[in-house]
């Protein structure tokens, strides 16, 4: 079985119920005095400093690799996350860079990037507070230093821009499918808290002049993505198949004129 290619074992994908719960240390920070926005970090007290919900599941990042916890009712660890981080590793070298995982969930993409690229300064942004708490605890489990911001991409502006932004955002437009009665799962799949245009606007605001972004979307939305990028003054460098996902593509984006 290859490492970090998405070839998860059945056991790894099912995960294991975590019966211990408890506190995993301080792996999360929120910017001091900035609400949802990111500037200098300040450790969060109490349960937000990496507490785990008793309903979380224990899964492997890859077969035989580090274990993290994910919310039992949220979107599970998927091949999409693996394909996105692998694309980032294939395109960008190990040199230091600031990286944002936009819509970081339980932290899987940010964690895999931080583990494979120790010189990268990886951060995450997640609107669902409970998932962000899991990400904080997972960073402590994996013993990596990641700043996870709890906030909304529609208003998020980092103190310093990023050299690379990666995102596997909710990509189902409202009305395009059946929603789940479980709120966390619905928010992870449907564009309830911002859509494609909002993702691109966030990328535009938070990307360095020479920076690039990798966004994973269904191929069926490629035309819409191209038009929205043009209106946001972003250029699509390339659009390539997502490894292991026949219906999805990864879009490589940068500022216009770069």
CSV table of C-alpha atoms in Angstrom, one decimal:
chain,number,residue,atom,x,y,z
A,1,UNK,CA,0.0,0.0,0.0
A,2,UNK,CA,1.4,3.4,-1.0
A,3,UNK,CA,1.7,6.2,1.5
A,4,UNK,CA,-0.5,9.3,0.9
A,5,UNK,CA,-2.0,8.2,-2.4
A,6,UNK,CA,-5.5,7.6,-1.2
A,7,UNK,CA,-5.3,3.8,-1.1
A,8,UNK,CA,-6.8,3.5,2.4
A,9,UNK,CA,-7.5,0.2,3.9
A,10,UNK,CA,-11.1,-0.6,4.8
A,11,UNK,CA,-10.1,-0.5,8.4
A,12,UNK,CA,-8.5,2.9,8.1
A,13,UNK,CA,-11.6,4.4,6.4
A,14,UNK,CA,-14.0,3.0,8.9
A,15,UNK,CA,-11.9,4.2,11.8
A,16,UNK,CA,-12.3,3.3,15.4
A,17,UNK,CA,-14.6,4.8,18.0
A,18,UNK,CA,-12.7,6.8,20.5
A,19,UNK,CA,-13.8,5.8,23.9
A,20,UNK,CA,-11.3,7.8,25.8
A,21,UNK,CA,-12.2,11.4,24.9
A,22,UNK,CA,-10.3,13.8,27.1
A,23,UNK,CA,-7.8,16.5,26.3
A,24,UNK,CA,-5.0,16.2,23.8
A,25,UNK,CA,-2.9,19.3,24.6
A,26,UNK,CA,-2.8,22.7,23.2
A,27,UNK,CA,-2.8,22.6,19.4
A,28,UNK,CA,-5.1,25.5,18.6
A,29,UNK,CA,-4.7,29.2,18.7
A,30,UNK,CA,-7.1,32.1,18.0
A,31,UNK,CA,-5.8,35.6,17.1
A,32,UNK,CA,-5.7,38.0,20.1
A,33,UNK,CA,-8.3,40.7,19.8
A,34,UNK,CA,-9.2,39.9,16.3
A,35,UNK,CA,-12.4,37.8,16.7
A,36,UNK,CA,-12.5,35.5,13.7
A,37,UNK,CA,-9.6,37.1,11.9
A,38,UNK,CA,-6.0,36.0,12.0
A,39,UNK,CA,-3.2,38.0,13.4
A,40,UNK,CA,-0.8,37.1,16.2
A,41,UNK,CA,-1.9,33.9,17.9
A,42,UNK,CA,-3.0,33.4,21.4
A,43,UNK,CA,-3.6,30.0,23.0
A,44,UNK,CA,-7.2,29.2,23.6
A,45,UNK,CA,-8.2,28.1,27.1
A,46,UNK,CA,-10.4,25.3,28.2
A,47,UNK,CA,-12.0,22.8,25.8
A,48,UNK,CA,-11.1,24.8,22.7
A,49,UNK,CA,-7.4,24.0,23.3
A,50,UNK,CA,-7.7,20.6,21.6
A,51,UNK,CA,-10.6,18.9,23.4
A,52,UNK,CA,-12.1,15.8,21.7
A,53,UNK,CA,-15.7,14.9,21.5
A,54,UNK,CA,-16.6,11.5,22.7
A,55,UNK,CA,-18.4,10.8,19.4
A,56,UNK,CA,-15.1,11.3,17.4
A,57,UNK,CA,-13.6,8.4,15.4
A,58,UNK,CA,-9.9,7.4,15.4
A,59,UNK,CA,-8.6,7.0,11.8
A,60,UNK,CA,-5.2,6.7,10.2
A,61,UNK,CA,-3.9,9.5,8.0
A,62,UNK,CA,-2.5,6.7,5.8
A,63,UNK,CA,-2.0,3.0,6.4
A,64,UNK,CA,0.3,2.6,9.3
A,65,UNK,CA,0.7,6.4,9.7
A,66,UNK,CA,-0.3,8.8,12.4
A,67,UNK,CA,-3.8,8.6,13.8
A,68,UNK,CA,-6.2,11.5,14.1
A,69,UNK,CA,-9.8,11.9,15.3
A,70,UNK,CA,-12.6,13.0,13.0
A,71,UNK,CA,-16.2,13.9,13.9
A,72,UNK,CA,-18.4,10.9,13.6
A,73,UNK,CA,-21.2,12.9,11.9
A,74,UNK,CA,-19.2,15.2,9.7
A,75,UNK,CA,-17.8,14.3,6.2
A,76,UNK,CA,-15.3,11.4,6.6
A,77,UNK,CA,-11.6,11.4,5.6
A,78,UNK,CA,-11.8,11.1,1.8
A,79,UNK,CA,-9.7,10.5,-1.3
A,80,UNK,CA,-10.4,14.1,-2.2
A,81,UNK,CA,-8.3,15.3,0.8
A,82,UNK,CA,-5.5,13.0,-0.1
A,83,UNK,CA,-5.5,14.0,-3.8
A,84,UNK,CA,-5.4,17.7,-2.9
A,85,UNK,CA,-2.4,17.4,-0.6
A,86,UNK,CA,-0.6,15.1,-3.0
A,87,UNK,CA,-1.0,17.7,-5.7
A,88,UNK,CA,0.5,20.4,-3.4
A,89,UNK,CA,3.5,18.1,-2.7
A,90,UNK,CA,4.0,17.3,-6.4
A,91,UNK,CA,3.9,20.9,-7.5
A,92,UNK,CA,5.6,22.8,-4.7
A,93,UNK,CA,9.0,21.9,-3.2
A,94,UNK,CA,10.1,21.8,0.4
A,95,UNK,CA,11.3,25.4,0.7
A,96,UNK,CA,9.7,27.5,3.4
A,97,UNK,CA,6.3,29.0,2.5
A,98,UNK,CA,3.1,30.2,4.2
A,99,UNK,CA,0.2,27.8,3.5
A,100,UNK,CA,-3.5,28.0,4.2
A,101,UNK,CA,-5.9,25.1,4.2
A,102,UNK,CA,-9.2,26.9,3.4
A,103,UNK,CA,-12.0,25.0,5.0
A,104,UNK,CA,-9.7,22.8,7.1
A,105,UNK,CA,-12.3,20.6,8.8
A,106,UNK,CA,-10.7,18.2,11.3
A,107,UNK,CA,-7.3,19.3,9.9
A,108,UNK,CA,-6.4,16.3,7.6
A,109,UNK,CA,-4.9,18.3,4.6
A,110,UNK,CA,-3.1,20.8,6.8
A,111,UNK,CA,-1.7,17.9,8.9
A,112,UNK,CA,-0.5,15.9,6.0
A,113,UNK,CA,1.2,18.9,4.5
A,114,UNK,CA,2.9,19.9,7.8
A,115,UNK,CA,4.1,16.3,8.3
A,116,UNK,CA,5.5,16.0,4.8
A,117,UNK,CA,6.8,19.6,4.5
A,118,UNK,CA,8.2,20.5,7.9
A,119,UNK,CA,9.6,23.9,6.6
A,120,UNK,CA,6.1,25.0,5.5
A,121,UNK,CA,4.2,27.3,7.9
A,122,UNK,CA,0.8,25.7,7.6
A,123,UNK,CA,-2.4,27.2,8.9
A,124,UNK,CA,-6.1,26.3,8.6
A,125,UNK,CA,-9.4,28.1,8.5
A,126,UNK,CA,-12.7,26.4,9.5
A,127,UNK,CA,-16.1,27.9,10.1
A,128,UNK,CA,-17.5,25.0,12.2
A,129,UNK,CA,-16.2,25.5,15.7
A,130,UNK,CA,-16.4,21.8,16.7
A,131,UNK,CA,-14.4,20.7,13.7
A,132,UNK,CA,-11.8,23.3,14.4
A,133,UNK,CA,-11.5,22.0,18.0
A,134,UNK,CA,-10.9,18.6,16.5
A,135,UNK,CA,-8.2,20.0,14.2
A,136,UNK,CA,-6.5,21.6,17.2
A,137,UNK,CA,-6.4,18.4,19.1
A,138,UNK,CA,-5.2,16.5,16.0
A,139,UNK,CA,-2.3,18.9,15.7
A,140,UNK,CA,-1.3,18.0,19.2
A,141,UNK,CA,-1.7,14.3,18.5
A,142,UNK,CA,0.6,14.5,15.5
A,143,UNK,CA,3.0,16.9,17.3
A,144,UNK,CA,3.0,19.6,14.7
A,145,UNK,CA,2.6,23.3,15.2
A,146,UNK,CA,-0.4,24.5,13.1
A,147,UNK,CA,-2.4,27.6,13.7
A,148,UNK,CA,-6.1,26.8,13.1
A,149,UNK,CA,-8.3,29.9,12.7
A,150,UNK,CA,-12.0,29.6,13.7
A,151,UNK,CA,-13.7,31.9,11.2
A,152,UNK,CA,-15.7,32.6,8.1
A,153,UNK,CA,-14.0,32.7,4.7
A,154,UNK,CA,-16.3,35.5,3.6
A,155,UNK,CA,-14.7,37.9,6.0
A,156,UNK,CA,-11.4,36.3,6.8
A,157,UNK,CA,-8.3,38.4,6.1
A,158,UNK,CA,-4.9,37.2,7.4
A,159,UNK,CA,-2.4,39.5,9.0
A,160,UNK,CA,0.2,38.1,6.4
A,161,UNK,CA,-0.8,36.7,3.0
A,162,UNK,CA,-0.1,33.1,2.0
A,163,UNK,CA,2.2,31.7,-0.7
A,164,UNK,CA,-0.1,28.8,-1.2
A,165,UNK,CA,-3.8,28.2,-0.5
A,166,UNK,CA,-5.4,24.8,-0.8
A,167,UNK,CA,-9.0,24.1,-0.5
A,168,UNK,CA,-11.5,21.2,-0.9
A,169,UNK,CA,-14.5,23.4,-0.2
A,170,UNK,CA,-18.2,22.4,0.0
A,171,UNK,CA,-19.0,22.3,-3.7
A,172,UNK,CA,-22.7,21.3,-4.0
A,173,UNK,CA,-24.8,24.4,-4.9
A,174,UNK,CA,-28.0,24.8,-2.9
A,175,UNK,CA,-30.9,22.8,-4.4
A,176,UNK,CA,-28.6,20.4,-6.2
A,177,UNK,CA,-29.0,17.4,-3.9
A,178,UNK,CA,-30.6,16.0,-0.8
A,179,UNK,CA,-29.3,17.6,2.4
A,180,UNK,CA,-28.5,15.6,5.5
A,181,UNK,CA,-30.4,15.9,8.7
A,182,UNK,CA,-26.9,16.1,10.3
A,183,UNK,CA,-25.9,19.8,10.2
A,184,UNK,CA,-22.1,19.2,10.2
A,185,UNK,CA,-22.3,16.9,7.2
A,186,UNK,CA,-24.6,19.3,5.3
A,187,UNK,CA,-22.3,22.3,5.9
A,188,UNK,CA,-19.3,20.2,4.7
A,189,UNK,CA,-21.0,19.3,1.4
A,190,UNK,CA,-23.3,22.2,0.5
A,191,UNK,CA,-22.5,25.9,-0.2
A,192,UNK,CA,-24.6,27.1,2.8
A,193,UNK,CA,-21.9,29.5,4.1
A,194,UNK,CA,-20.4,30.7,0.9
A,195,UNK,CA,-20.0,29.4,-2.6
A,196,UNK,CA,-17.5,29.3,-5.4
A,197,UNK,CA,-17.3,33.1,-5.7
A,198,UNK,CA,-16.7,33.5,-2.0
A,199,UNK,CA,-13.8,30.9,-2.1
A,200,UNK,CA,-12.2,32.8,-5.0
A,201,UNK,CA,-12.6,36.2,-3.2
A,202,UNK,CA,-11.0,34.7,-0.1
A,203,UNK,CA,-8.1,33.5,-2.2
A,204,UNK,CA,-7.7,36.9,-3.8
A,205,UNK,CA,-7.6,38.7,-0.5
A,206,UNK,CA,-5.1,36.3,1.2
A,207,UNK,CA,-2.7,35.3,-1.5
A,208,UNK,CA,0.7,36.9,-1.9
A,209,UNK,CA,1.3,38.6,-5.3
A,210,UNK,CA,3.3,35.6,-6.6
A,211,UNK,CA,1.3,33.0,-4.7
A,212,UNK,CA,-0.8,30.2,-6.0
A,213,UNK,CA,-3.9,28.3,-5.0
A,214,UNK,CA,-5.1,24.7,-5.6
A,215,UNK,CA,-8.9,24.2,-5.5
A,216,UNK,CA,-10.7,20.9,-5.9
A,217,UNK,CA,-14.0,21.0,-7.7
A,218,UNK,CA,-16.2,18.7,-9.8
A,219,UNK,CA,-15.4,18.9,-13.5
A,220,UNK,CA,-19.0,19.9,-14.1
A,221,UNK,CA,-18.2,23.3,-12.5
A,222,UNK,CA,-15.1,24.0,-14.5
A,223,UNK,CA,-16.8,26.5,-16.8
A,224,UNK,CA,-18.3,28.3,-13.8
A,225,UNK,CA,-15.0,28.3,-12.1
A,226,UNK,CA,-13.2,29.9,-15.0
A,227,UNK,CA,-15.8,32.7,-15.4
A,228,UNK,CA,-15.7,33.5,-11.7
A,229,UNK,CA,-11.9,33.5,-11.6
A,230,UNK,CA,-11.8,36.0,-14.5
A,231,UNK,CA,-14.2,38.3,-12.7
A,232,UNK,CA,-12.1,38.0,-9.5
A,233,UNK,CA,-9.0,39.0,-11.5
A,234,UNK,CA,-7.5,35.5,-11.0
A,235,UNK,CA,-5.9,33.4,-13.7
A,236,UNK,CA,-6.3,29.6,-14.0
A,237,UNK,CA,-2.8,28.3,-14.7
A,238,UNK,CA,-3.9,24.7,-15.2
A,239,UNK,CA,-6.8,22.4,-14.6
A,240,UNK,CA,-5.8,18.7,-14.2
A,241,UNK,CA,-7.5,15.5,-13.1
A,242,UNK,CA,-7.6,14.7,-9.4
A,243,UNK,CA,-5.8,11.5,-8.7
A,244,UNK,CA,-8.3,8.7,-7.9
A,245,UNK,CA,-11.4,11.0,-8.5
A,246,UNK,CA,-12.8,10.7,-12.0
A,247,UNK,CA,-15.4,13.4,-11.6
A,248,UNK,CA,-13.2,16.0,-10.0
A,249,UNK,CA,-10.4,18.3,-11.1
A,250,UNK,CA,-7.8,20.4,-9.3
A,251,UNK,CA,-7.5,24.0,-10.4
A,252,UNK,CA,-4.2,25.8,-10.1
A,253,UNK,CA,-4.8,29.6,-9.7
A,254,UNK,CA,-2.8,32.8,-9.4
A,255,UNK,CA,-3.3,36.5,-9.6
A,256,UNK,CA,-3.8,38.0,-13.1
A,257,UNK,CA,-0.6,39.1,-14.8
A,258,UNK,CA,1.7,37.1,-12.6
